[in-house]
Short mmCIF file of C-alpha atoms and ligand atoms in Angstrom, two decimals:
data_model
loop_
_atom_site.label_atom_id
_atom_site.label_comp_id
_atom_site.label_asym_id
_atom_site.label_seq_id
_atom_site.Cartn_x
_atom_site.Cartn_y
_atom_site.Cartn_z
CA MET T 1 72.27 151.36 114.51
CA LYS T 2 75.97 152.37 115.29
CA ASP T 3 76.84 153.21 118.86
CA ARG T 4 79.74 154.49 120.63
CA ILE T 5 81.51 151.27 120.53
CA ASP T 6 81.22 151.15 116.84
CA GLU T 7 82.35 154.49 116.19
CA LEU T 8 85.32 154.53 118.59
CA ARG T 9 86.82 151.25 116.59
CA GLU T 10 86.15 152.89 113.53
CA ILE T 11 88.09 156.05 114.81
CA ILE T 12 90.73 153.97 116.40
CA ASN T 13 91.36 151.97 113.20
CA TYR T 14 91.51 155.16 111.05
CA HIS T 15 94.30 156.76 113.33
CA ILE T 16 95.96 153.36 113.55
CA ASP T 17 96.25 153.39 109.45
CA CYS T 18 97.51 157.23 109.52
CA TYR T 19 100.00 156.11 112.04
CA TYR T 20 101.58 152.96 110.96
CA ASN T 21 100.38 152.73 107.20
CA GLN T 22 100.42 156.31 106.08
CA ASP T 23 103.27 157.47 108.33
CA ASP T 24 100.85 160.64 109.13
CA PRO T 25 99.32 160.81 112.21
CA GLU T 26 96.60 163.15 112.57
CA ILE T 27 96.22 162.93 116.49
CA THR T 28 98.68 162.82 119.29
CA ASP T 29 99.64 159.91 121.35
CA TYR T 30 97.85 161.24 124.28
CA GLU T 31 94.68 161.93 122.05
CA TYR T 32 95.08 158.20 120.82
CA ASP T 33 95.38 156.61 124.16
CA MET T 34 92.27 158.42 125.56
CA LEU T 35 90.20 157.06 122.70
CA MET T 36 91.69 153.64 123.59
CA GLN T 37 90.75 153.95 127.31
CA GLU T 38 87.13 154.95 126.21
CA LEU T 39 87.01 151.85 124.18
CA LYS T 40 88.34 149.64 126.52
CA LYS T 41 86.02 150.93 129.50
CA LEU T 42 82.98 150.55 127.29
CA GLU T 43 84.03 147.19 126.29
CA ALA T 44 84.69 146.11 130.06
CA GLU T 45 80.81 147.36 131.09
CA HIS T 46 79.78 145.22 127.74
CA PRO T 47 82.29 142.14 127.67
CA GLU T 48 79.77 140.51 125.14
CA ARG T 49 80.81 143.22 122.54
CA ILE T 50 84.38 142.36 122.56
CA THR T 51 85.27 141.04 119.34
CA PRO T 52 88.76 139.89 118.05
CA ASP T 53 88.89 142.48 115.51
CA SER T 54 88.40 145.09 118.07
CA PRO T 55 91.53 147.39 118.32
CA THR T 56 91.80 146.61 121.90
CA GLN T 57 92.32 142.94 120.88
CA HIS T 58 94.80 143.15 118.21
CA VAL T 59 97.14 140.81 116.68
CA GLY T 60 95.83 137.64 118.54
CA GLY T 61 95.45 139.59 121.71
CA THR T 62 99.30 139.48 122.72
CA ALA T 63 99.31 142.89 123.99
CA LYS T 64 96.37 142.77 126.03
CA ARG T 65 96.50 142.26 129.77
CA GLU T 66 93.86 142.91 132.12
CA ALA T 67 95.75 144.98 134.60
CA GLY T 68 98.11 146.31 132.11
CA VAL T 69 98.30 149.77 130.49
CA LEU T 70 99.09 149.69 126.85
CA VAL T 71 101.51 151.86 125.19
CA ARG T 72 102.02 152.15 121.53
CA HIS T 73 105.09 151.37 119.79
CA ARG T 74 106.86 154.33 118.01
CA VAL T 75 109.08 152.01 116.12
CA PRO T 76 108.17 148.43 115.77
CA MET T 77 109.71 145.70 118.00
CA LEU T 78 110.27 143.02 115.69
CA SER T 79 111.26 139.65 115.95
CA LEU T 80 114.12 138.09 113.58
CA GLN T 81 114.15 135.58 110.84
CA ASP T 82 115.53 132.50 112.36
CA VAL T 83 118.54 130.47 110.65
CA PHE T 84 119.69 126.93 111.74
CA SER T 85 122.71 126.16 109.16
CA LYS T 86 125.85 127.77 108.01
CA GLU T 87 124.23 127.54 104.55
CA GLU T 88 121.62 129.98 105.36
CA VAL T 89 123.96 132.39 107.22
CA MET T 90 126.07 132.34 104.13
CA GLN T 91 123.09 133.19 101.92
CA PHE T 92 122.12 136.15 104.29
CA VAL T 93 125.73 137.46 104.06
CA GLU T 94 125.75 137.01 100.11
CA SER T 95 122.31 138.44 99.75
CA MET T 96 123.65 141.29 101.58
CA GLN T 97 126.68 141.66 99.67
CA GLN T 98 124.84 141.83 96.49
CA GLN T 99 122.55 144.67 97.73
CA LEU T 100 125.37 146.70 99.52
CA ASP T 101 128.72 147.93 98.85
CA HIS T 102 130.94 146.28 101.27
CA PRO T 103 128.49 145.82 104.34
CA GLU T 104 129.72 145.31 107.68
CA PHE T 105 128.13 142.87 110.06
CA VAL T 106 128.03 142.56 113.64
CA VAL T 107 127.60 138.99 115.37
CA GLU T 108 126.40 139.11 119.06
CA THR T 109 124.85 136.97 121.45
CA LYS T 110 121.38 136.33 121.45
CA ILE T 111 119.91 136.25 125.19
CA ASP T 112 117.20 134.16 126.15
CA GLY T 113 114.89 136.62 127.73
CA LEU T 114 112.29 139.09 126.80
CA SER T 115 112.40 142.16 124.79
CA MET T 116 111.91 145.55 126.28
CA ALA T 117 112.19 149.17 125.05
CA ILE T 118 113.17 152.09 127.09
CA ARG T 119 112.47 155.52 126.45
CA TYR T 120 114.59 158.43 127.48
CA THR T 121 113.65 162.05 127.10
CA ASP T 122 116.59 164.69 127.92
CA GLY T 123 118.22 161.97 129.47
CA VAL T 124 115.72 160.80 131.79
CA MET T 125 114.08 157.72 131.54
CA THR T 126 110.11 158.10 130.96
CA THR T 127 108.78 154.74 129.93
CA ALA T 128 109.65 151.15 129.42
CA ILE T 129 107.35 148.85 127.42
CA THR T 130 107.19 145.08 126.62
CA ARG T 131 107.16 143.79 123.11
CA GLY T 132 103.37 142.77 122.94
CA ASP T 133 102.29 142.29 119.53
CA GLY T 134 105.33 143.98 118.36
CA ILE T 135 103.92 146.40 116.16
CA ILE T 136 101.09 148.28 117.69
CA GLN T 137 101.58 148.23 121.22
CA GLY T 138 103.07 146.84 124.16
CA GLU T 139 102.57 146.81 127.90
CA ASP T 140 103.81 149.70 130.21
CA VAL T 141 105.95 148.14 132.31
CA THR T 142 107.89 151.24 133.63
CA GLU T 143 107.67 150.45 137.53
CA ASN T 144 109.08 147.22 137.18
CA ALA T 145 111.93 148.27 134.88
CA ARG T 146 112.77 150.98 137.60
CA VAL T 147 113.78 148.32 139.98
CA ILE T 148 116.15 146.45 137.66
CA LYS T 149 119.58 147.25 138.37
CA ASP T 150 121.15 147.21 134.73
CA VAL T 151 118.17 149.86 133.74
CA LYS T 152 119.78 153.26 133.83
CA LYS T 153 117.41 155.69 135.17
CA LYS T 154 119.49 158.81 133.98
CA LEU T 155 121.80 159.02 131.13
CA LYS T 156 125.35 160.67 131.69
CA HIS T 157 125.25 162.48 128.17
CA PRO T 158 121.70 163.29 127.33
CA ILE T 159 120.25 164.08 124.12
CA PRO T 160 116.49 165.10 123.52
CA TYR T 161 115.25 161.89 122.81
CA ILE T 162 116.42 158.10 122.64
CA GLU T 163 114.65 154.78 122.52
CA ILE T 164 116.63 151.75 123.26
CA ARG T 165 115.79 147.90 122.87
CA GLY T 166 117.10 144.98 124.93
CA GLU T 167 116.74 141.58 126.37
CA VAL T 168 115.40 141.19 130.10
CA TYR T 169 116.76 138.20 131.51
CA MET T 170 117.44 136.31 134.56
CA THR T 171 120.82 134.99 135.62
CA ASN T 172 121.28 131.34 136.45
CA GLU T 173 122.13 132.43 139.93
CA ALA T 174 119.13 134.85 140.62
CA PHE T 175 116.73 131.79 139.00
CA ASP T 176 118.06 129.37 141.59
CA ALA T 177 117.35 131.90 144.36
CA VAL T 178 113.87 132.53 143.09
CA ASN T 179 113.21 128.87 142.94
CA ALA T 180 114.69 128.00 146.11
CA LYS T 181 112.17 130.47 147.61
CA GLN T 182 109.13 129.16 145.79
CA GLU T 183 109.97 125.64 147.12
CA LEU T 184 110.27 127.25 150.60
CA LEU T 185 107.00 128.81 150.38
CA GLY T 186 105.45 125.57 148.97
CA LYS T 187 104.89 127.49 145.72
CA LYS T 188 105.18 126.37 142.22
CA THR T 189 108.71 126.53 140.63
CA PHE T 190 109.41 128.08 137.42
CA ALA T 191 110.43 125.63 134.71
CA ASN T 192 113.35 127.94 133.31
CA PRO T 193 114.72 131.34 133.75
CA ARG T 194 113.05 132.88 130.63
CA ASN T 195 109.39 131.93 131.78
CA CYS T 196 110.39 133.28 135.24
CA ALA T 197 111.93 136.51 133.85
CA ALA T 198 108.82 136.87 131.86
CA GLY T 199 106.44 136.53 134.84
CA THR T 200 108.71 139.03 136.92
CA LEU T 201 108.49 141.71 134.52
CA ARG T 202 105.01 141.88 134.19
CA GLN T 203 104.32 141.34 137.96
CA LEU T 204 101.75 144.06 139.40
CA ASP T 205 103.79 144.23 142.52
CA SER T 206 107.33 145.97 141.81
CA LYS T 207 108.66 144.88 145.16
CA ILE T 208 108.30 141.44 143.89
CA THR T 209 110.23 142.33 140.52
CA LYS T 210 113.13 143.84 142.74
CA GLU T 211 113.34 140.91 144.85
CA ARG T 212 113.75 138.63 142.00
CA ASN T 213 116.65 140.64 140.30
CA LEU T 214 116.19 140.79 136.74
CA SER T 215 118.99 141.85 134.48
CA MET T 216 119.22 143.34 131.01
CA PHE T 217 121.48 143.78 127.98
CA ILE T 218 120.69 146.46 125.28
CA PHE T 219 121.15 145.27 121.74
CA ASN T 220 119.76 148.22 119.60
CA ILE T 221 118.86 151.81 119.30
CA GLN T 222 115.31 152.08 118.08
CA GLU T 223 115.00 155.82 117.64
CA THR T 224 117.06 159.21 118.35
CA GLN T 225 116.39 162.80 118.36
CA GLY T 226 119.26 165.58 118.45
CA ARG T 227 121.80 163.03 117.42
CA THR T 228 122.22 160.57 114.69
CA PHE T 229 124.62 157.60 114.65
CA THR T 230 126.43 155.89 111.44
CA THR T 231 126.77 152.42 112.78
CA HIS T 232 125.16 150.17 115.45
CA THR T 233 128.82 149.89 116.95
CA GLU T 234 128.82 153.60 117.30
CA GLY T 235 125.62 153.73 119.25
CA TYR T 236 126.88 151.04 121.33
CA GLU T 237 130.00 153.17 122.17
CA TYR T 238 127.64 156.08 123.15
CA LEU T 239 125.25 153.67 125.23
CA LYS T 240 128.36 152.47 127.18
CA SER T 241 129.80 156.04 127.74
CA ASN T 242 126.44 156.72 129.58
CA GLY T 243 126.66 153.72 131.48
CA VAL T 244 124.26 151.59 129.96
CA LYS T 245 125.05 147.69 129.56
CA VAL T 246 125.07 146.70 126.05
CA ILE T 247 125.38 142.79 124.70
CA GLU T 248 128.83 141.81 126.02
CA ASN T 249 129.93 139.80 123.15
CA TYR T 250 129.65 141.45 119.73
CA GLN T 251 132.13 141.35 116.81
CA VAL T 252 132.36 143.23 113.65
CA CYS T 253 132.95 141.03 110.50
CA THR T 254 133.11 141.69 106.85
CA THR T 255 133.20 138.03 105.42
CA GLY T 256 130.90 134.99 105.54
CA GLU T 257 133.64 133.12 107.18
CA GLU T 258 134.17 135.60 109.79
CA VAL T 259 130.68 135.79 110.72
CA TRP T 260 130.55 131.89 110.98
CA GLU T 261 133.62 131.90 112.91
CA ALA T 262 132.27 134.44 115.32
CA ILE T 263 128.95 132.32 115.44
CA GLN T 264 130.92 129.16 116.49
CA LYS T 265 132.80 131.23 118.98
CA ILE T 266 129.65 132.27 120.78
CA GLY T 267 128.38 128.94 120.59
CA GLU T 268 131.53 127.68 122.40
CA GLN T 269 130.82 130.06 125.13
CA ARG T 270 127.40 128.95 125.89
CA GLY T 271 126.90 127.16 128.99
CA LYS T 272 129.49 129.10 130.62
CA LEU T 273 128.17 132.68 130.52
CA GLY T 274 126.01 132.39 133.68
CA TYR T 275 122.88 133.07 131.60
CA ASP T 276 121.27 131.36 128.94
CA ILE T 277 121.66 132.36 125.53
CA ASP T 278 119.63 130.66 122.60
CA GLY T 279 121.40 132.09 119.33
CA ALA T 280 123.58 134.68 117.70
CA VAL T 281 122.40 137.45 115.91
CA VAL T 282 123.84 138.60 112.52
CA LYS T 283 123.01 142.31 111.67
CA LEU T 284 124.08 145.03 109.38
CA ASN T 285 126.44 147.41 110.98
CA ASN T 286 125.71 150.51 109.06
CA LEU T 287 122.40 151.91 109.74
CA GLN T 288 121.67 153.45 106.42
CA ASP T 289 122.51 150.09 104.87
CA ARG T 290 119.42 148.80 106.99
CA VAL T 291 117.19 151.29 105.62
CA THR T 292 118.26 150.53 102.19
CA VAL T 293 117.35 146.75 102.67
CA GLY T 294 114.40 147.36 104.76
CA GLU T 295 112.10 145.08 106.31
CA THR T 296 109.07 142.69 105.72
CA SER T 297 106.01 143.21 107.60
CA LYS T 298 107.12 140.83 110.20
CA VAL T 299 110.90 140.74 110.33
CA PRO T 300 113.67 143.02 109.15
CA ARG T 301 115.60 141.93 106.32
CA TRP T 302 119.04 143.31 107.64
CA ALA T 303 119.42 140.92 110.44
CA VAL T 304 118.76 136.97 111.12
CA ALA T 305 119.10 134.88 114.30
CA TYR T 306 121.10 131.73 114.25
CA LYS T 307 119.60 128.85 116.36
CA TYR T 308 122.20 126.84 118.09
CA PRO T 309 121.05 123.15 118.58
CA PRO T 310 119.88 122.06 121.77
CA GLU T 311 122.35 122.29 124.50
CA GLU T 312 123.64 119.08 125.51
CA LYS T 313 126.21 118.15 128.02
CA GLU T 314 128.19 114.91 129.21
CA THR T 315 127.85 113.51 132.62
CA VAL T 316 128.33 109.77 134.37
CA LEU T 317 125.37 107.47 134.95
CA ARG T 318 125.69 106.74 138.63
CA ASP T 319 122.61 104.46 139.14
CA ILE T 320 119.23 103.18 137.39
CA GLU T 321 116.36 103.40 139.69
CA LEU T 322 113.42 100.95 139.02
CA SER T 323 109.99 101.98 140.14
CA VAL T 324 106.69 99.80 139.86
CA GLY T 325 103.79 101.67 138.77
CA ARG T 326 100.21 100.95 139.67
CA THR T 327 99.65 98.47 136.74
CA GLY T 328 102.88 96.78 137.67
CA ARG T 329 104.86 98.25 135.08
CA ILE T 330 108.59 98.53 136.08
CA THR T 331 110.24 101.93 134.98
CA PRO T 332 113.94 102.54 135.00
CA THR T 333 115.12 105.95 135.75
CA ALA T 334 118.78 107.02 135.19
CA ILE T 335 120.41 108.71 137.82
CA PHE T 336 123.47 110.79 136.89
CA ASP T 337 125.88 113.68 138.26
CA PRO T 338 123.83 116.80 138.28
CA ILE T 339 124.36 118.98 135.07
CA ARG T 340 122.99 122.42 134.35
CA LEU T 341 120.86 122.55 131.11
CA CYS T 342 118.85 125.35 129.90
CA GLY T 343 118.92 127.21 133.38
CA THR T 344 118.12 124.19 135.61
CA SER T 345 120.12 121.44 137.32
CA VAL T 346 119.17 118.15 136.17
CA SER T 347 120.17 114.63 137.50
CA ARG T 348 117.57 112.13 136.17
CA ALA T 349 115.91 111.13 132.83
CA THR T 350 113.66 108.36 132.05
CA LEU T 351 115.10 105.33 130.46
CA HIS T 352 111.59 104.12 129.41
CA ASN T 353 112.17 100.48 129.08
CA GLN T 354 114.49 97.58 128.25
CA ASP T 355 114.30 98.29 124.37
CA PHE T 356 115.32 102.03 124.91
CA ILE T 357 118.14 100.61 127.25
CA ASP T 358 119.36 98.26 124.53
CA ASP T 359 119.18 100.64 121.65
CA LEU T 360 121.31 102.90 123.75
CA ASP T 361 123.64 100.06 125.23
CA ILE T 362 123.71 102.04 128.54
CA GLY T 363 125.18 100.65 131.71
CA ILE T 364 125.96 102.19 135.38
CA GLY T 365 129.39 104.08 135.29
CA ASP T 366 128.78 105.09 131.42
CA THR T 367 129.26 108.44 130.25
CA ILE T 368 126.19 109.88 128.73
CA VAL T 369 125.05 112.85 126.73
CA VAL T 370 121.88 114.61 127.91
CA TYR T 371 119.78 117.54 126.52
CA LYS T 372 116.41 119.03 127.11
CA SER T 373 113.65 118.17 124.96
CA GLY T 374 111.57 121.07 124.10
CA GLU T 375 113.96 122.84 126.68
CA ILE T 376 112.28 121.43 129.57
CA ILE T 377 112.40 117.36 129.87
CA PRO T 378 116.00 115.90 130.28
CA LYS T 379 116.62 112.98 127.92
CA ILE T 380 119.64 110.91 127.11
CA LYS T 381 121.00 111.03 123.81
CA SER T 382 123.70 108.65 123.34
CA VAL T 383 126.48 106.84 125.27
CA VAL T 384 129.84 107.87 125.15
CA LYS T 385 131.36 104.35 124.27
CA GLU T 386 135.08 105.28 124.25
CA LYS T 387 134.93 106.65 127.80
CA ARG T 388 133.12 103.49 129.09
CA PRO T 389 134.97 101.82 132.13
CA THR T 390 136.15 98.26 131.93
CA GLY T 391 133.78 95.91 133.34
CA THR T 392 130.67 98.47 132.61
CA VAL T 393 127.92 96.15 131.05
CA ARG T 394 124.51 97.14 129.39
CA PHE T 395 121.94 97.35 132.33
CA GLN T 396 119.18 94.82 132.30
CA ILE T 397 115.90 95.09 134.10
CA PRO T 398 115.84 92.32 136.65
CA ASP T 399 113.31 89.33 136.29
CA ARG T 400 112.08 89.97 139.59
CA CYS T 401 110.19 92.77 140.91
CA PRO T 402 112.32 95.27 142.73
CA VAL T 403 109.67 95.75 145.54
CA CYS T 404 107.88 92.49 146.01
CA GLY T 405 110.49 89.87 144.58
CA ALA T 406 107.65 88.36 142.33
CA PRO T 407 108.68 87.39 138.72
CA ALA T 408 108.84 90.30 136.38
CA VAL T 409 107.92 89.40 132.91
CA ARG T 410 107.55 91.12 129.68
CA GLU T 411 104.41 91.52 128.03
CA LYS T 412 103.71 90.73 124.68
CA GLU T 413 103.64 93.06 122.12
CA THR T 414 104.93 95.65 124.20
CA ALA T 415 108.35 96.91 125.67
CA ASP T 416 106.71 96.93 129.26
CA ILE T 417 108.05 94.33 131.92
CA LYS T 418 105.47 94.04 134.71
CA CYS T 419 105.80 92.57 138.20
CA THR T 420 103.18 89.40 138.46
CA GLY T 421 102.79 89.61 142.32
CA ILE T 422 99.35 89.64 143.05
CA SER T 423 100.03 91.43 146.72
CA CYS T 424 102.64 93.40 145.32
CA PRO T 425 103.04 96.25 147.81
CA ALA T 426 104.07 98.79 145.36
CA GLN T 427 101.06 98.13 143.28
CA LYS T 428 98.74 98.11 146.44
CA GLU T 429 100.26 101.17 147.65
CA ARG T 430 99.52 102.96 144.22
CA HIS T 431 96.11 101.68 144.10
CA ILE T 432 95.34 103.14 147.41
CA ILE T 433 97.06 106.42 146.46
CA ASN T 434 95.12 106.58 143.47
CA PHE T 435 91.84 105.86 145.37
CA VAL T 436 92.21 108.32 148.14
CA GLY T 437 94.06 111.01 146.50
CA ARG T 438 97.47 112.05 147.35
CA ASP T 439 96.57 115.34 149.17
CA ALA T 440 93.80 114.00 151.35
CA MET T 441 95.75 112.93 154.25
CA ASP T 442 99.29 111.37 155.24
CA ILE T 443 98.83 108.49 152.70
CA LYS T 444 102.41 106.95 153.61
CA ALA T 445 101.30 106.54 156.96
CA LEU T 446 98.04 105.07 156.14
CA VAL T 447 99.39 102.61 153.75
CA ARG T 448 101.93 101.69 156.37
CA ILE T 449 98.83 100.92 158.89
CA ILE T 450 97.03 98.95 156.26
CA LEU T 451 99.98 96.71 155.12
ZN1 LIG J 501 106.00 93.43 142.70
#
């Protein structure tokens, strides 16, 4: 027998279909929201009835959050097709040129943050929404958006309705301040500015959001009523006249070569902007052209995102630290002049073992190229041989344990070098720490007493 939960699911799915597939809504957004609220309430009372295909859990449940209020997207917040080579960029440009008459392209920076849409009625901000599932609904973050300094609460030249979309991000400076404070409070630090921005935008307490100092750039007009724009850049001009902060670096291009040049130029500025970018977006400038080429169910056909290769920087290797593990294994760690990569300052990277050192042919004083694997873990890519100071030699892990002085030998069939000292304090200390647990007491003091 069908009950109210089944009934509600059927009704809601019907209206989702009317709204998104038939483009012919039969009920107001408010009525829709009320139905959704009722279903959510019933599901909360009967959690065993929650199924992955329930409208409350749509698209992998990405839009759902316990404390969040959901808002339906009027215009989907689609993600972009990624491309990684000049060839793919050229293919995109040529394909547009084949379908359209002399199309214009806009190349602009792609900020590494998270997407948010803002709605204004008669020039007054009413709602701010996260991307959520991108198609059906996102999360209401209006209260948090209000405390972001770059978000205009009122437009100087109002029109009846406008929805704009942009990227919420964190400057390196703001990010450092947040992590410094987290450290001071003994809390977990954030891995990168994007993670921090995402957590901050979805904070339940907007006081924390305000404190953390988010920023925002607008990169698209989603929908308007009472005024139309011919091109993307015309829309930008309107927004700028309202004091809205739009993407800083954008350039109108007509040929593939111009597009590629603009992408290169943005790439060169990367690392000098005070915030992270993860690519360059190439999009059609003429809004009618965008309608003509349309979109797939997932991505617009009128834009691509070029992704730069992982950010890397040169620095100088100052030292190689040797640590002795619990099993006696000696691990070398490179210590280099601090550099900023993907939002954080790094000065250390593992050198793994002697084979790794030999392959790199690395020595103290060498200039090295460092990148972040998965945008998180610092890794040494190569040594800049031309910059090697005279007298620098390849590092060799010594044949004596750096802690106890016992012979260190390379294990057969592995690249590990191990201390052979039976009473090696490094190994002993690790044994004890491992046994007692680091947080249990002042282990260092305990170890000193035992030894
Ligand atoms: Zn030892």
